[in-house]
Amino acid sequence: MTDCPPFFSYGQKELAHLSARDKKLAQVIEETGFIKRAIYPDPFAGLLRAIIGQQISGKAQESIWARFCALGCSTPQAVLNLAVDDLRACGISARKAECIRTVAIRFASGALSEPELAAMEDAQLLERLVSLRGIGPWTAHMLLIFTFHRKNVLSHGDLGIQRGLCALHHHRALTPQLCNRYHRLYTPYATIASFYLWELAGKAKKTGRAPAKSRA
């Protein structure tokens, strides 16, 4: 589990496409500039990191992840050598600890492997991941983005995405239909749009401009 992960690769082509598709997003891109987002190429580490990040802030995720990495559990077997209490001591909930151990068992047995997952198309990979206990669409979306470098992901259930879209397009709340519409609008570079929506969401949170209710 590297301490210096590479960054998601994209450039002017993707930004120009998004700017042409959404003039409001174009303004955010212009004002923000290029955004660097770290990726975690190892599927095992990437999935564990996404599990740890479920339903907590990014800051809390980074803190817990650092403590987890300090245990030296960079392989499935190393994780399985730990007790649940060792994981709990990092700040990981009991449910997440069991999920992490389940994932470690799958990778250790070969039921999950990097070549198999990497070869899948987005929809197939999403389906495969959510079939695992404790892995929902959000966790799967994060793995698609931050491990498998997929460029067309808009995580409908992510509060930051919802907040960013509401702030950008003045919605009080987002329906699944609206989220799908924006996904189509940003295709095939919805992931890069997500980076700017997350950036906008952080600003919206500070000003109190957030969705009234999460519906996606």
PDB file of C-alpha atoms in Angstrom:
ATOM      1  CA  MET A   1       0.000   0.000   0.000  1.00  0.00           C
ATOM      2  CA  THR A   2       1.943   2.929  -1.337  1.00  0.00           C
ATOM      3  CA  ASP A   3       2.314   6.168   0.590  1.00  0.00           C
ATOM      4  CA  CYS A   4       2.720   8.144  -2.669  1.00  0.00           C
ATOM      5  CA  PRO A   5      -0.071   7.099  -5.018  1.00  0.00           C
ATOM      6  CA  PRO A   6      -0.167   8.355  -8.605  1.00  0.00           C
ATOM      7  CA  PHE A   7      -2.847  10.702  -9.816  1.00  0.00           C
ATOM      8  CA  PHE A   8      -5.889  10.236 -12.020  1.00  0.00           C
ATOM      9  CA  SER A   9      -4.843  10.978 -15.597  1.00  0.00           C
ATOM     10  CA  TYR A  10      -6.891  13.388 -17.693  1.00  0.00           C
ATOM     11  CA  GLY A  11      -6.251  16.547 -19.647  1.00  0.00           C
ATOM     12  CA  GLN A  12      -7.526  19.316 -21.851  1.00  0.00           C
ATOM     13  CA  LYS A  13      -9.547  17.016 -24.106  1.00  0.00           C
ATOM     14  CA  GLU A  14     -11.787  15.909 -21.240  1.00  0.00           C
ATOM     15  CA  LEU A  15     -12.109  19.419 -19.803  1.00  0.00           C
ATOM     16  CA  ALA A  16     -12.974  20.892 -23.197  1.00  0.00           C
ATOM     17  CA  HIS A  17     -15.676  18.279 -23.719  1.00  0.00           C
ATOM     18  CA  LEU A  18     -17.258  18.937 -20.317  1.00  0.00           C
ATOM     19  CA  SER A  19     -17.039  22.704 -20.768  1.00  0.00           C
ATOM     20  CA  ALA A  20     -18.855  22.462 -24.097  1.00  0.00           C
ATOM     21  CA  ARG A  21     -21.580  20.275 -22.589  1.00  0.00           C
ATOM     22  CA  ASP A  22     -22.269  22.341 -19.457  1.00  0.00           C
ATOM     23  CA  LYS A  23     -21.525  26.072 -19.457  1.00  0.00           C
ATOM     24  CA  LYS A  24     -22.008  26.333 -15.699  1.00  0.00           C
ATOM     25  CA  LEU A  25     -19.532  23.540 -15.099  1.00  0.00           C
ATOM     26  CA  ALA A  26     -17.206  25.264 -17.580  1.00  0.00           C
ATOM     27  CA  GLN A  27     -17.100  28.271 -15.271  1.00  0.00           C
ATOM     28  CA  VAL A  28     -16.205  26.070 -12.297  1.00  0.00           C
ATOM     29  CA  ILE A  29     -13.441  24.426 -14.325  1.00  0.00           C
ATOM     30  CA  GLU A  30     -12.113  27.821 -15.370  1.00  0.00           C
ATOM     31  CA  GLU A  31     -12.123  29.171 -11.817  1.00  0.00           C
ATOM     32  CA  THR A  32     -10.723  26.010 -10.202  1.00  0.00           C
ATOM     33  CA  GLY A  33      -8.055  24.946 -12.659  1.00  0.00           C
ATOM     34  CA  PHE A  34      -6.640  21.445 -12.867  1.00  0.00           C
ATOM     35  CA  ILE A  35      -7.560  19.124  -9.980  1.00  0.00           C
ATOM     36  CA  LYS A  36      -5.225  16.328  -8.880  1.00  0.00           C
ATOM     37  CA  ARG A  37      -6.874  13.253  -7.398  1.00  0.00           C
ATOM     38  CA  ALA A  38      -4.745  10.413  -6.046  1.00  0.00           C
ATOM     39  CA  ILE A  39      -5.493   6.878  -7.194  1.00  0.00           C
ATOM     40  CA  TYR A  40      -4.745   3.515  -5.563  1.00  0.00           C
ATOM     41  CA  PRO A  41      -3.905   1.019  -8.337  1.00  0.00           C
ATOM     42  CA  ASP A  42      -3.929  -2.075  -6.105  1.00  0.00           C
ATOM     43  CA  PRO A  43      -7.559  -3.365  -6.121  1.00  0.00           C
ATOM     44  CA  PHE A  44      -7.206  -4.949  -2.689  1.00  0.00           C
ATOM     45  CA  ALA A  45      -5.937  -1.752  -1.072  1.00  0.00           C
ATOM     46  CA  GLY A  46      -8.367   0.372  -3.076  1.00  0.00           C
ATOM     47  CA  LEU A  47     -11.367  -1.667  -1.967  1.00  0.00           C
ATOM     48  CA  LEU A  48     -10.326  -1.618   1.688  1.00  0.00           C
ATOM     49  CA  ARG A  49      -9.819   2.132   1.524  1.00  0.00           C
ATOM     50  CA  ALA A  50     -13.280   2.596   0.007  1.00  0.00           C
ATOM     51  CA  ILE A  51     -14.845   0.421   2.723  1.00  0.00           C
ATOM     52  CA  ILE A  52     -13.148   2.498   5.403  1.00  0.00           C
ATOM     53  CA  GLY A  53     -14.517   5.650   3.740  1.00  0.00           C
ATOM     54  CA  GLN A  54     -18.150   4.548   3.871  1.00  0.00           C
ATOM     55  CA  GLN A  55     -20.392   7.178   5.518  1.00  0.00           C
ATOM     56  CA  ILE A  56     -17.556   9.226   7.029  1.00  0.00           C
ATOM     57  CA  SER A  57     -15.817  12.422   6.000  1.00  0.00           C
ATOM     58  CA  GLY A  58     -12.772  12.434   3.759  1.00  0.00           C
ATOM     59  CA  LYS A  59     -10.660  13.737   6.635  1.00  0.00           C
ATOM     60  CA  ALA A  60     -11.765  10.908   8.923  1.00  0.00           C
ATOM     61  CA  GLN A  61     -11.121   8.395   6.154  1.00  0.00           C
ATOM     62  CA  GLU A  62      -7.542   9.588   5.699  1.00  0.00           C
ATOM     63  CA  SER A  63      -6.871   9.436   9.430  1.00  0.00           C
ATOM     64  CA  ILE A  64      -8.230   5.901   9.819  1.00  0.00           C
ATOM     65  CA  TRP A  65      -6.526   4.753   6.620  1.00  0.00           C
ATOM     66  CA  ALA A  66      -3.168   5.995   7.906  1.00  0.00           C
ATOM     67  CA  ARG A  67      -3.602   4.020  11.138  1.00  0.00           C
ATOM     68  CA  PHE A  68      -4.661   0.963   9.160  1.00  0.00           C
ATOM     69  CA  CYS A  69      -1.624   1.180   6.871  1.00  0.00           C
ATOM     70  CA  ALA A  70       0.618   1.529   9.919  1.00  0.00           C
ATOM     71  CA  LEU A  71      -0.358  -2.035  10.843  1.00  0.00           C
ATOM     72  CA  GLY A  72       1.597  -3.190   7.807  1.00  0.00           C
ATOM     73  CA  CYS A  73      -1.298  -5.193   6.382  1.00  0.00           C
ATOM     74  CA  SER A  74      -0.482  -4.777   2.685  1.00  0.00           C
ATOM     75  CA  THR A  75      -1.607  -8.256   1.641  1.00  0.00           C
ATOM     76  CA  PRO A  76      -4.807 -10.263   2.170  1.00  0.00           C
ATOM     77  CA  GLN A  77      -3.016 -12.767   4.406  1.00  0.00           C
ATOM     78  CA  ALA A  78      -1.566  -9.970   6.539  1.00  0.00           C
ATOM     79  CA  VAL A  79      -5.076  -8.641   7.110  1.00  0.00           C
ATOM     80  CA  LEU A  80      -6.322 -12.111   8.024  1.00  0.00           C
ATOM     81  CA  ASN A  81      -3.530 -12.408  10.579  1.00  0.00           C
ATOM     82  CA  LEU A  82      -5.067  -9.476  12.448  1.00  0.00           C
ATOM     83  CA  ALA A  83      -7.884  -9.794  14.952  1.00  0.00           C
ATOM     84  CA  VAL A  84     -11.066  -7.789  14.541  1.00  0.00           C
ATOM     85  CA  ASP A  85     -10.037  -5.862  17.654  1.00  0.00           C
ATOM     86  CA  ASP A  86      -6.850  -4.756  15.875  1.00  0.00           C
ATOM     87  CA  LEU A  87      -8.972  -3.247  13.110  1.00  0.00           C
ATOM     88  CA  ARG A  88     -11.385  -1.705  15.610  1.00  0.00           C
ATOM     89  CA  ALA A  89      -8.429  -0.017  17.336  1.00  0.00           C
ATOM     90  CA  CYS A  90      -7.810   1.928  14.105  1.00  0.00           C
ATOM     91  CA  GLY A  91     -11.286   3.431  14.331  1.00  0.00           C
ATOM     92  CA  ILE A  92     -12.914   0.901  12.001  1.00  0.00           C
ATOM     93  CA  SER A  93     -16.438  -0.149  12.952  1.00  0.00           C
ATOM     94  CA  ALA A  94     -17.276  -3.783  13.676  1.00  0.00           C
ATOM     95  CA  ARG A  95     -19.332  -4.024  10.475  1.00  0.00           C
ATOM     96  CA  LYS A  96     -16.537  -2.595   8.343  1.00  0.00           C
ATOM     97  CA  ALA A  97     -13.974  -4.833  10.065  1.00  0.00           C
ATOM     98  CA  GLU A  98     -15.978  -7.929   9.141  1.00  0.00           C
ATOM     99  CA  CYS A  99     -16.373  -6.639   5.587  1.00  0.00           C
ATOM    100  CA  ILE A 100     -12.613  -6.058   5.330  1.00  0.00           C
ATOM    101  CA  ARG A 101     -11.911  -9.594   6.511  1.00  0.00           C
ATOM    102  CA  THR A 102     -14.427 -10.986   3.998  1.00  0.00           C
ATOM    103  CA  VAL A 103     -12.703  -9.107   1.174  1.00  0.00           C
ATOM    104  CA  ALA A 104      -9.319 -10.379   2.379  1.00  0.00           C
ATOM    105  CA  ILE A 105     -10.621 -13.952   2.320  1.00  0.00           C
ATOM    106  CA  ARG A 106     -11.897 -13.491  -1.254  1.00  0.00           C
ATOM    107  CA  PHE A 107      -8.571 -12.113  -2.478  1.00  0.00           C
ATOM    108  CA  ALA A 108      -6.517 -14.690  -0.562  1.00  0.00           C
ATOM    109  CA  SER A 109      -8.550 -17.548  -2.065  1.00  0.00           C
ATOM    110  CA  GLY A 110      -8.409 -16.145  -5.583  1.00  0.00           C
ATOM    111  CA  ALA A 111     -12.174 -15.603  -5.760  1.00  0.00           C
ATOM    112  CA  LEU A 112     -11.287 -11.976  -6.440  1.00  0.00           C
ATOM    113  CA  SER A 113      -8.259 -11.039  -8.505  1.00  0.00           C
ATOM    114  CA  GLU A 114      -6.866  -7.938 -10.168  1.00  0.00           C
ATOM    115  CA  PRO A 115      -6.755  -9.379 -13.719  1.00  0.00           C
ATOM    116  CA  GLU A 116     -10.367 -10.563 -13.524  1.00  0.00           C
ATOM    117  CA  LEU A 117     -11.694  -7.266 -12.172  1.00  0.00           C
ATOM    118  CA  ALA A 118      -9.584  -5.064 -14.452  1.00  0.00           C
ATOM    119  CA  ALA A 119     -10.850  -6.879 -17.552  1.00  0.00           C
ATOM    120  CA  MET A 120     -14.508  -6.116 -16.771  1.00  0.00           C
ATOM    121  CA  GLU A 121     -16.553  -3.336 -18.331  1.00  0.00           C
ATOM    122  CA  ASP A 122     -17.911  -0.720 -15.930  1.00  0.00           C
ATOM    123  CA  ALA A 123     -21.401  -2.229 -15.561  1.00  0.00           C
ATOM    124  CA  GLN A 124     -20.066  -5.761 -15.094  1.00  0.00           C
ATOM    125  CA  LEU A 125     -17.475  -4.602 -12.578  1.00  0.00           C
ATOM    126  CA  LEU A 126     -20.110  -2.676 -10.633  1.00  0.00           C
ATOM    127  CA  GLU A 127     -22.369  -5.730 -10.543  1.00  0.00           C
ATOM    128  CA  ARG A 128     -19.519  -7.968  -9.398  1.00  0.00           C
ATOM    129  CA  LEU A 129     -18.529  -5.647  -6.576  1.00  0.00           C
ATOM    130  CA  VAL A 130     -22.023  -5.006  -5.190  1.00  0.00           C
ATOM    131  CA  SER A 131     -22.570  -8.769  -5.005  1.00  0.00           C
ATOM    132  CA  LEU A 132     -20.112  -8.761  -2.096  1.00  0.00           C
ATOM    133  CA  ARG A 133     -21.555  -8.362   1.370  1.00  0.00           C
ATOM    134  CA  GLY A 134     -20.992  -4.856   2.708  1.00  0.00           C
ATOM    135  CA  ILE A 135     -20.212  -3.375  -0.723  1.00  0.00           C
ATOM    136  CA  GLY A 136     -22.842  -1.004  -2.087  1.00  0.00           C
ATOM    137  CA  PRO A 137     -22.911   1.174  -5.209  1.00  0.00           C
ATOM    138  CA  TRP A 138     -20.974   4.041  -3.587  1.00  0.00           C
ATOM    139  CA  THR A 139     -18.088   1.809  -2.533  1.00  0.00           C
ATOM    140  CA  ALA A 140     -18.036   0.176  -5.958  1.00  0.00           C
ATOM    141  CA  HIS A 141     -18.059   3.573  -7.682  1.00  0.00           C
ATOM    142  CA  MET A 142     -15.080   4.716  -5.617  1.00  0.00           C
ATOM    143  CA  LEU A 143     -13.149   1.618  -6.652  1.00  0.00           C
ATOM    144  CA  LEU A 144     -14.009   2.185 -10.308  1.00  0.00           C
ATOM    145  CA  ILE A 145     -12.658   5.730 -10.057  1.00  0.00           C
ATOM    146  CA  PHE A 146      -9.721   5.546  -7.693  1.00  0.00           C
ATOM    147  CA  THR A 147      -8.372   2.100  -8.565  1.00  0.00           C
ATOM    148  CA  PHE A 148      -9.530   1.187 -12.056  1.00  0.00           C
ATOM    149  CA  HIS A 149      -9.271   4.703 -13.463  1.00  0.00           C
ATOM    150  CA  ARG A 150     -12.707   4.598 -15.117  1.00  0.00           C
ATOM    151  CA  LYS A 151     -13.569   7.963 -16.640  1.00  0.00           C
ATOM    152  CA  ASN A 152     -17.359   7.813 -16.799  1.00  0.00           C
ATOM    153  CA  VAL A 153     -18.534   7.426 -13.199  1.00  0.00           C
ATOM    154  CA  LEU A 154     -21.035   9.740 -11.490  1.00  0.00           C
ATOM    155  CA  SER A 155     -21.836   8.304  -8.068  1.00  0.00           C
ATOM    156  CA  HIS A 156     -25.496   9.171  -7.589  1.00  0.00           C
ATOM    157  CA  GLY A 157     -25.487   8.259  -3.904  1.00  0.00           C
ATOM    158  CA  ASP A 158     -22.506  10.436  -3.032  1.00  0.00           C
ATOM    159  CA  LEU A 159     -23.569  13.435  -0.958  1.00  0.00           C
ATOM    160  CA  GLY A 160     -20.785  15.569  -2.402  1.00  0.00           C
ATOM    161  CA  ILE A 161     -22.002  14.894  -5.953  1.00  0.00           C
ATOM    162  CA  GLN A 162     -25.553  15.732  -4.921  1.00  0.00           C
ATOM    163  CA  ARG A 163     -24.451  18.889  -3.146  1.00  0.00           C
ATOM    164  CA  GLY A 164     -22.310  19.957  -6.094  1.00  0.00           C
ATOM    165  CA  LEU A 165     -25.074  19.445  -8.645  1.00  0.00           C
ATOM    166  CA  CYS A 166     -27.608  21.241  -6.458  1.00  0.00           C
ATOM    167  CA  ALA A 167     -25.282  24.203  -6.041  1.00  0.00           C
ATOM    168  CA  LEU A 168     -24.365  24.298  -9.727  1.00  0.00           C
ATOM    169  CA  HIS A 169     -27.857  23.957 -11.172  1.00  0.00           C
ATOM    170  CA  HIS A 170     -29.963  25.312  -8.287  1.00  0.00           C
ATOM    171  CA  HIS A 171     -31.872  22.135  -7.447  1.00  0.00           C
ATOM    172  CA  ARG A 172     -33.359  21.711  -3.989  1.00  0.00           C
ATOM    173  CA  ALA A 173     -32.928  17.946  -4.251  1.00  0.00           C
ATOM    174  CA  LEU A 174     -31.921  15.389  -6.848  1.00  0.00           C
ATOM    175  CA  THR A 175     -34.068  12.548  -8.129  1.00  0.00           C
ATOM    176  CA  PRO A 176     -32.505   9.463  -9.710  1.00  0.00           C
ATOM    177  CA  GLN A 177     -33.872  10.709 -13.025  1.00  0.00           C
ATOM    178  CA  LEU A 178     -32.013  14.010 -12.672  1.00  0.00           C
ATOM    179  CA  CYS A 179     -28.802  12.234 -11.728  1.00  0.00           C
ATOM    180  CA  ASN A 180     -29.114   9.998 -14.778  1.00  0.00           C
ATOM    181  CA  ARG A 181     -29.664  13.058 -16.939  1.00  0.00           C
ATOM    182  CA  TYR A 182     -26.448  14.647 -15.691  1.00  0.00           C
ATOM    183  CA  HIS A 183     -24.578  11.390 -16.147  1.00  0.00           C
ATOM    184  CA  ARG A 184     -25.645  11.336 -19.778  1.00  0.00           C
ATOM    185  CA  LEU A 185     -24.700  14.998 -20.121  1.00  0.00           C
ATOM    186  CA  TYR A 186     -21.158  14.390 -18.846  1.00  0.00           C
ATOM    187  CA  THR A 187     -20.592  11.060 -20.639  1.00  0.00           C
ATOM    188  CA  PRO A 188     -17.947   9.840 -21.413  1.00  0.00           C
ATOM    189  CA  TYR A 189     -16.073  11.910 -18.805  1.00  0.00           C
ATOM    190  CA  ALA A 190     -18.442  11.948 -15.827  1.00  0.00           C
ATOM    191  CA  THR A 191     -15.604  11.056 -13.452  1.00  0.00           C
ATOM    192  CA  ILE A 192     -13.744  14.253 -14.297  1.00  0.00           C
ATOM    193  CA  ALA A 193     -16.981  16.204 -13.844  1.00  0.00           C
ATOM    194  CA  SER A 194     -17.231  14.549 -10.415  1.00  0.00           C
ATOM    195  CA  PHE A 195     -13.894  16.045  -9.376  1.00  0.00           C
ATOM    196  CA  TYR A 196     -15.252  19.538 -10.000  1.00  0.00           C
ATOM    197  CA  LEU A 197     -18.607  18.776  -8.388  1.00  0.00           C
ATOM    198  CA  TRP A 198     -16.771  17.615  -5.258  1.00  0.00           C
ATOM    199  CA  GLU A 199     -14.749  20.817  -5.301  1.00  0.00           C
ATOM    200  CA  LEU A 200     -17.914  22.868  -5.650  1.00  0.00           C
ATOM    201  CA  ALA A 201     -19.603  20.848  -2.898  1.00  0.00           C
ATOM    202  CA  GLY A 202     -16.867  21.801  -0.454  1.00  0.00           C
ATOM    203  CA  LYS A 203     -17.497  25.456  -1.161  1.00  0.00           C
ATOM    204  CA  ALA A 204     -21.262  24.989  -0.989  1.00  0.00           C
ATOM    205  CA  LYS A 205     -20.964  23.301   2.391  1.00  0.00           C
ATOM    206  CA  LYS A 206     -19.067  26.288   3.765  1.00  0.00           C
ATOM    207  CA  THR A 207     -21.754  28.688   2.559  1.00  0.00           C
ATOM    208  CA  GLY A 208     -24.632  26.461   3.632  1.00  0.00           C
ATOM    209  CA  ARG A 209     -25.793  25.873   0.091  1.00  0.00           C
ATOM    210  CA  ALA A 210     -26.590  22.177   0.170  1.00  0.00           C
ATOM    211  CA  PRO A 211     -29.404  19.894  -1.003  1.00  0.00           C
ATOM    212  CA  ALA A 212     -32.461  19.908   1.244  1.00  0.00           C
ATOM    213  CA  LYS A 213     -32.614  16.128   1.187  1.00  0.00           C
ATOM    214  CA  SER A 214     -30.622  13.358  -0.406  1.00  0.00           C
ATOM    215  CA  ARG A 215     -32.890  11.299  -2.651  1.00  0.00           C
ATOM    216  CA  ALA A 216     -30.465   9.568  -5.014  1.00  0.00           C
TER     217      ALA A 216
END
